[in-house]
Each structure stands twice: as C-alpha cells, then as structure tokens.
Amino acid sequence: MSEAYVKQEIQNNIATIEFFHPEQNSLPSDVLAKLANTITEVGNSNEVKVIILKSGGDRTFCAGASFQELISINDAATGKVFFSGFANVINAMRKCPKFIIGRIQGKTVGGGVGIAAATDYCMATKFAAIKLSELNVGIGPFVVSPAIERKMGVSAMSQIAIDANTFYDANWAKEKGLFAQVFENIEEMDEAVQKFAEHLCTYNPEAMLEMKKVFWRGTEDWDNLLAERAAISGRLVLSDFTKETLKKFK
C-alpha cells in the first residue's frame, strides 16, 4: 500500500468504507473530499443498512491533517478550504441516514479524533491512544471540537485540547465516551465489529433513521458552525508562530 485511496465495499447490506494514506493515514484535501462524497453516496444507497468506517494499515487510524499540505497554505481562503475538508467529512457523517460504526485500530491524532467522534458507535483496540496536537503548531481543534465535545463533553475535550503533547490511552477515551468498547487486538475488534454490524442489519431501518435524527438533535447549525471554525484555522495557519513551527516539518 503506497498510494492514498478511499474505497468502499458492500456485502449483505453492510458497507465498509476504508481510507488510506502512506503518511500514517494523514488526510490531504483530495482524500477528505473523496471520503465525504463516499459517505454521502453509500449512506443514500438502498442496499446499505449500516456502515463500517475504517482505515488501512494496522498501526495508526489517522494522523490528522496533512502537514505537507498545511505547509503549502499561503492565504486565508486556501486555509479555509483545506480545513473545510474535515468539516465536510463530519457533516457527511452527521447527515448520513445510516448508523456508522467506527473501527479504530491504532493511534489517532487531531482531525482523526474528530472523525472517530462523529461515528455513531465506535470500537477500538487498546492501542488506539488519542491526541489533539493542534495547539502545538499554533492552531486549535476548532473544526473537530464540536464533534468531540458532543461525544466526550466539554471537560474531556478541553483537557486533551490544552494538553496537546500527551497521548491519552484507549481506556481513558472509553471512560469519556469516545469508544464504546476496547479490545486486546485487531482480530478481536474486527470480529466484534462484524457481529455488531450484522446484528444492526436485523433492525428496522426506519427506526434506526429516526434514532439517528434524535442522536444528532441540536447540530442543525453545523454546516455554518464548522465553516466558521474552518475560517479560524485557515487564518491561524498563516500566523508567524505557525509558519515557523511548520518549517520544522519540511
């Protein structure tokens, strides 16, 4: 696996969406756009009753934003467009009429934590430590924090946002509500994810759709909210502090 991709597979009413990038599953704009479009497309398929969201590889679920693309941003409009990529994925997940099961096999950072938080039910291995590292580079988790706050609460979200150097382990994330279950290894998790997805397929799709609406009640303004947050990040990424910090990653 050397090239980035987003792919989907549908079997027995279960859609599996998988994304991959060779740089620890970091997400540049083109992959984010394809991921958002794929979630929308699969969610609207009459063949699909439940969705599993996963990433390729066995070590890192998602390293967040692509640093190479961050380094290349030279104006606020471009910055807003880039950070809107994460907003579009989260909003696609929010609006998706099917339950989305998150399958988190390893560490997840920044925007990846937001994607995990936007799933409707999330399973992980014990290796799935989480970190919000944005403050380290002079920005903040503005776009993803509404999804994280919704799932984990303001206290837990603010703790990991401020403590931007620390990985919090999977059991801590479970205690705070991000993960529903934590497993010893990928094999156990995959077995549980598959069984759970198959079980959800036996439920009334109309009931699941109405439940999803209830779960996401109060987020109707997120199209505008996340766009505003993307503009904040797009402005901050141009700051002298952030530009100097990002030079270290060239």
Short mmCIF file of N, CA and C in Angstrom, two decimals, residues 144-238:
data_model
loop_
_atom_site.label_atom_id
_atom_site.label_comp_id
_atom_site.label_asym_id
_atom_site.label_seq_id
_atom_site.Cartn_x
_atom_site.Cartn_y
_atom_site.Cartn_z
N VAL A 144 -13.01 20.19 14.55
CA VAL A 144 -13.41 18.88 15.08
C VAL A 144 -13.94 18.94 16.51
N SER A 145 -13.68 20.03 17.22
CA SER A 145 -14.06 20.07 18.64
C SER A 145 -15.57 19.96 18.87
N PRO A 146 -16.46 20.47 18.01
CA PRO A 146 -17.88 20.25 18.27
C PRO A 146 -18.25 18.76 18.30
N ALA A 147 -17.66 17.97 17.38
CA ALA A 147 -17.95 16.54 17.37
C ALA A 147 -17.38 15.86 18.61
N ILE A 148 -16.19 16.27 19.02
CA ILE A 148 -15.55 15.67 20.19
C ILE A 148 -16.30 16.07 21.45
N GLU A 149 -16.68 17.34 21.54
CA GLU A 149 -17.43 17.82 22.70
C GLU A 149 -18.77 17.11 22.81
N ARG A 150 -19.43 16.89 21.68
CA ARG A 150 -20.72 16.20 21.68
C ARG A 150 -20.59 14.80 22.23
N LYS A 151 -19.50 14.12 21.92
CA LYS A 151 -19.33 12.73 22.33
C LYS A 151 -18.71 12.61 23.73
N MET A 152 -17.76 13.47 24.07
CA MET A 152 -16.97 13.30 25.30
C MET A 152 -17.25 14.35 26.37
N GLY A 153 -17.92 15.45 25.99
CA GLY A 153 -18.16 16.53 26.93
C GLY A 153 -17.08 17.60 26.86
N VAL A 154 -17.43 18.79 27.34
CA VAL A 154 -16.52 19.93 27.29
C VAL A 154 -15.26 19.66 28.11
N SER A 155 -15.41 19.05 29.27
CA SER A 155 -14.27 18.84 30.16
C SER A 155 -13.19 17.98 29.52
N ALA A 156 -13.59 16.82 28.99
CA ALA A 156 -12.61 15.92 28.38
C ALA A 156 -12.03 16.53 27.11
N MET A 157 -12.88 17.19 26.31
CA MET A 157 -12.39 17.80 25.08
C MET A 157 -11.37 18.88 25.38
N SER A 158 -11.68 19.73 26.35
CA SER A 158 -10.75 20.82 26.67
C SER A 158 -9.46 20.29 27.28
N GLN A 159 -9.55 19.20 28.03
CA GLN A 159 -8.34 18.61 28.62
C GLN A 159 -7.36 18.18 27.56
N ILE A 160 -7.83 17.42 26.56
CA ILE A 160 -6.90 16.93 25.55
C ILE A 160 -6.51 18.04 24.56
N ALA A 161 -7.36 19.05 24.41
CA ALA A 161 -7.01 20.16 23.51
C ALA A 161 -5.90 21.02 24.12
N ILE A 162 -5.94 21.23 25.43
CA ILE A 162 -4.93 22.02 26.10
C ILE A 162 -3.64 21.23 26.29
N ASP A 163 -3.77 19.97 26.66
CA ASP A 163 -2.61 19.10 26.90
C ASP A 163 -2.21 18.46 25.56
N ALA A 164 -1.73 19.32 24.66
CA ALA A 164 -1.56 18.93 23.26
C ALA A 164 -0.37 18.01 23.00
N ASN A 165 0.45 17.75 24.02
CA ASN A 165 1.62 16.88 23.83
C ASN A 165 1.35 15.44 24.23
N THR A 166 0.22 15.18 24.86
CA THR A 166 0.01 13.89 25.51
C THR A 166 -0.96 13.00 24.73
N PHE A 167 -0.56 11.74 24.59
CA PHE A 167 -1.49 10.72 24.10
C PHE A 167 -2.29 10.19 25.30
N TYR A 168 -3.60 10.16 25.17
CA TYR A 168 -4.48 9.57 26.18
C TYR A 168 -4.88 8.18 25.71
N ASP A 169 -4.76 7.20 26.60
CA ASP A 169 -4.93 5.82 26.15
C ASP A 169 -6.39 5.49 25.86
N ALA A 170 -6.57 4.34 25.21
CA ALA A 170 -7.89 3.95 24.72
C ALA A 170 -8.90 3.77 25.85
N ASN A 171 -8.45 3.29 27.00
CA ASN A 171 -9.38 3.11 28.11
C ASN A 171 -9.86 4.44 28.66
N TRP A 172 -8.98 5.45 28.67
CA TRP A 172 -9.41 6.79 29.06
C TRP A 172 -10.48 7.29 28.08
N ALA A 173 -10.22 7.08 26.79
CA ALA A 173 -11.19 7.51 25.77
C ALA A 173 -12.52 6.78 25.93
N LYS A 174 -12.47 5.52 26.34
CA LYS A 174 -13.70 4.76 26.59
C LYS A 174 -14.44 5.32 27.80
N GLU A 175 -13.70 5.62 28.86
CA GLU A 175 -14.32 6.18 30.06
C GLU A 175 -15.03 7.50 29.76
N LYS A 176 -14.47 8.26 28.82
CA LYS A 176 -15.04 9.57 28.48
C LYS A 176 -16.11 9.50 27.40
N GLY A 177 -16.37 8.30 26.86
CA GLY A 177 -17.47 8.14 25.94
C GLY A 177 -17.12 8.11 24.47
N LEU A 178 -15.84 8.26 24.13
CA LEU A 178 -15.48 8.23 22.70
C LEU A 178 -15.60 6.82 22.14
N PHE A 179 -15.06 5.85 22.87
CA PHE A 179 -15.12 4.46 22.44
C PHE A 179 -16.18 3.72 23.26
N ALA A 180 -16.96 2.89 22.58
CA ALA A 180 -17.95 2.07 23.27
C ALA A 180 -17.31 0.82 23.84
N GLN A 181 -16.35 0.25 23.09
CA GLN A 181 -15.67 -0.96 23.53
C GLN A 181 -14.20 -0.89 23.12
N VAL A 182 -13.34 -1.49 23.93
CA VAL A 182 -11.90 -1.56 23.65
C VAL A 182 -11.47 -3.02 23.70
N PHE A 183 -10.71 -3.45 22.69
CA PHE A 183 -10.32 -4.85 22.54
C PHE A 183 -8.80 -5.02 22.62
N GLU A 184 -8.38 -6.24 22.92
CA GLU A 184 -6.96 -6.54 23.10
C GLU A 184 -6.18 -6.46 21.79
N ASN A 185 -6.85 -6.78 20.68
CA ASN A 185 -6.14 -6.80 19.41
C ASN A 185 -7.12 -6.55 18.25
N ILE A 186 -6.56 -6.41 17.06
CA ILE A 186 -7.37 -6.11 15.88
C ILE A 186 -8.32 -7.26 15.55
N GLU A 187 -7.85 -8.48 15.70
CA GLU A 187 -8.68 -9.64 15.36
C GLU A 187 -9.96 -9.67 16.20
N GLU A 188 -9.82 -9.46 17.50
CA GLU A 188 -11.00 -9.45 18.37
C GLU A 188 -11.93 -8.30 18.01
N MET A 189 -11.34 -7.14 17.73
CA MET A 189 -12.16 -5.98 17.37
C MET A 189 -12.92 -6.24 16.07
N ASP A 190 -12.22 -6.75 15.06
CA ASP A 190 -12.87 -6.98 13.77
C ASP A 190 -14.02 -7.98 13.88
N GLU A 191 -13.83 -9.00 14.69
CA GLU A 191 -14.90 -9.98 14.89
C GLU A 191 -16.12 -9.31 15.53
N ALA A 192 -15.85 -8.46 16.53
CA ALA A 192 -16.94 -7.77 17.23
C ALA A 192 -17.63 -6.76 16.32
N VAL A 193 -16.86 -6.04 15.53
CA VAL A 193 -17.43 -5.06 14.61
C VAL A 193 -18.35 -5.75 13.61
N GLN A 194 -17.89 -6.86 13.06
CA GLN A 194 -18.69 -7.58 12.07
C GLN A 194 -19.99 -8.12 12.68
N LYS A 195 -19.90 -8.72 13.84
CA LYS A 195 -21.09 -9.25 14.50
C LYS A 195 -22.08 -8.13 14.84
N PHE A 196 -21.54 -7.02 15.30
CA PHE A 196 -22.40 -5.89 15.66
C PHE A 196 -23.10 -5.33 14.43
N ALA A 197 -22.35 -5.19 13.33
CA ALA A 197 -22.95 -4.69 12.09
C ALA A 197 -24.04 -5.63 11.59
N GLU A 198 -23.77 -6.93 11.64
CA GLU A 198 -24.77 -7.91 11.21
C GLU A 198 -26.02 -7.83 12.08
N HIS A 199 -25.83 -7.62 13.37
CA HIS A 199 -26.97 -7.51 14.27
C HIS A 199 -27.79 -6.26 13.96
N LEU A 200 -27.11 -5.14 13.68
CA LEU A 200 -27.84 -3.92 13.35
C LEU A 200 -28.68 -4.09 12.08
N CYS A 201 -28.22 -4.93 11.18
CA CYS A 201 -28.96 -5.16 9.94
C CYS A 201 -30.31 -5.85 10.17
N THR A 202 -30.50 -6.42 11.36
CA THR A 202 -31.78 -7.07 11.65
C THR A 202 -32.81 -6.08 12.19
N TYR A 203 -32.40 -4.85 12.45
CA TYR A 203 -33.32 -3.85 12.98
C TYR A 203 -34.08 -3.14 11.85
N ASN A 204 -35.15 -2.47 12.21
CA ASN A 204 -35.95 -1.69 11.28
C ASN A 204 -35.16 -0.47 10.81
N PRO A 205 -34.86 -0.35 9.51
CA PRO A 205 -34.10 0.81 9.02
C PRO A 205 -34.77 2.14 9.34
N GLU A 206 -36.10 2.17 9.31
CA GLU A 206 -36.80 3.42 9.63
C GLU A 206 -36.58 3.83 11.08
N ALA A 207 -36.57 2.84 11.96
CA ALA A 207 -36.34 3.12 13.38
C ALA A 207 -34.92 3.65 13.59
N MET A 208 -33.95 3.05 12.89
CA MET A 208 -32.56 3.49 13.04
C MET A 208 -32.39 4.91 12.50
N LEU A 209 -33.07 5.21 11.38
CA LEU A 209 -33.00 6.56 10.83
C LEU A 209 -33.56 7.57 11.81
N GLU A 210 -34.71 7.28 12.40
CA GLU A 210 -35.31 8.21 13.36
C GLU A 210 -34.45 8.35 14.62
N MET A 211 -33.82 7.24 15.03
CA MET A 211 -32.92 7.31 16.18
C MET A 211 -31.72 8.19 15.88
N LYS A 212 -31.19 8.07 14.66
CA LYS A 212 -30.03 8.89 14.31
C LYS A 212 -30.38 10.37 14.36
N LYS A 213 -31.58 10.71 13.90
CA LYS A 213 -32.03 12.10 13.98
C LYS A 213 -32.06 12.59 15.43
N VAL A 214 -32.51 11.70 16.32
CA VAL A 214 -32.57 12.06 17.74
C VAL A 214 -31.16 12.25 18.30
N PHE A 215 -30.26 11.32 17.96
CA PHE A 215 -28.89 11.39 18.48
C PHE A 215 -28.19 12.69 18.09
N TRP A 216 -28.48 13.19 16.89
CA TRP A 216 -27.79 14.37 16.36
C TRP A 216 -28.62 15.64 16.51
N ARG A 217 -29.68 15.57 17.31
CA ARG A 217 -30.50 16.76 17.54
C ARG A 217 -29.64 17.87 18.14
N GLY A 218 -29.86 19.08 17.66
CA GLY A 218 -29.10 20.22 18.16
C GLY A 218 -27.86 20.55 17.35
N THR A 219 -27.62 19.79 16.28
CA THR A 219 -26.44 20.05 15.45
C THR A 219 -26.82 20.63 14.09
N GLU A 220 -28.05 21.09 13.98
CA GLU A 220 -28.55 21.54 12.67
C GLU A 220 -27.77 22.73 12.12
N ASP A 221 -27.07 23.46 12.99
CA ASP A 221 -26.32 24.63 12.53
C ASP A 221 -24.87 24.30 12.17
N TRP A 222 -24.51 23.03 12.14
CA TRP A 222 -23.11 22.67 11.95
C TRP A 222 -22.56 23.00 10.57
N ASP A 223 -23.40 23.06 9.55
CA ASP A 223 -22.89 23.49 8.24
C ASP A 223 -22.23 24.86 8.36
N ASN A 224 -22.92 25.78 9.04
CA ASN A 224 -22.37 27.12 9.23
C ASN A 224 -21.30 27.15 10.30
N LEU A 225 -21.54 26.46 11.42
CA LEU A 225 -20.59 26.48 12.53
C LEU A 225 -19.22 25.96 12.11
N LEU A 226 -19.19 24.81 11.44
CA LEU A 226 -17.90 24.21 11.08
C LEU A 226 -17.20 25.02 10.00
N ALA A 227 -17.98 25.69 9.13
CA ALA A 227 -17.37 26.58 8.13
C ALA A 227 -16.70 27.77 8.82
N GLU A 228 -17.37 28.31 9.84
CA GLU A 228 -16.78 29.41 10.61
C GLU A 228 -15.51 28.95 11.32
N ARG A 229 -15.55 27.74 11.87
CA ARG A 229 -14.36 27.21 12.56
C ARG A 229 -13.22 26.98 11.57
N ALA A 230 -13.55 26.52 10.36
CA ALA A 230 -12.53 26.30 9.33
C ALA A 230 -11.85 27.62 8.97
N ALA A 231 -12.61 28.70 8.96
CA ALA A 231 -12.04 30.02 8.65
C ALA A 231 -11.06 30.45 9.74
N ILE A 232 -11.38 30.13 11.01
CA ILE A 232 -10.45 30.46 12.11
C ILE A 232 -9.13 29.72 11.92
N SER A 233 -9.21 28.43 11.67
CA SER A 233 -8.00 27.64 11.46
C SER A 233 -7.24 28.13 10.24
N GLY A 234 -7.98 28.46 9.17
CA GLY A 234 -7.34 28.95 7.96
C GLY A 234 -6.60 30.25 8.17
N ARG A 235 -7.08 31.08 9.08
CA ARG A 235 -6.38 32.33 9.41
C ARG A 235 -5.17 32.06 10.29
N LEU A 236 -5.34 31.21 11.30
CA LEU A 236 -4.25 30.95 12.24
C LEU A 236 -3.07 30.23 11.61
N VAL A 237 -3.34 29.40 10.58
CA VAL A 237 -2.26 28.65 9.96
C VAL A 237 -1.28 29.59 9.25
N LEU A 238 -1.71 30.84 9.01
CA LEU A 238 -0.85 31.84 8.38
C LEU A 238 -0.06 32.66 9.39
#
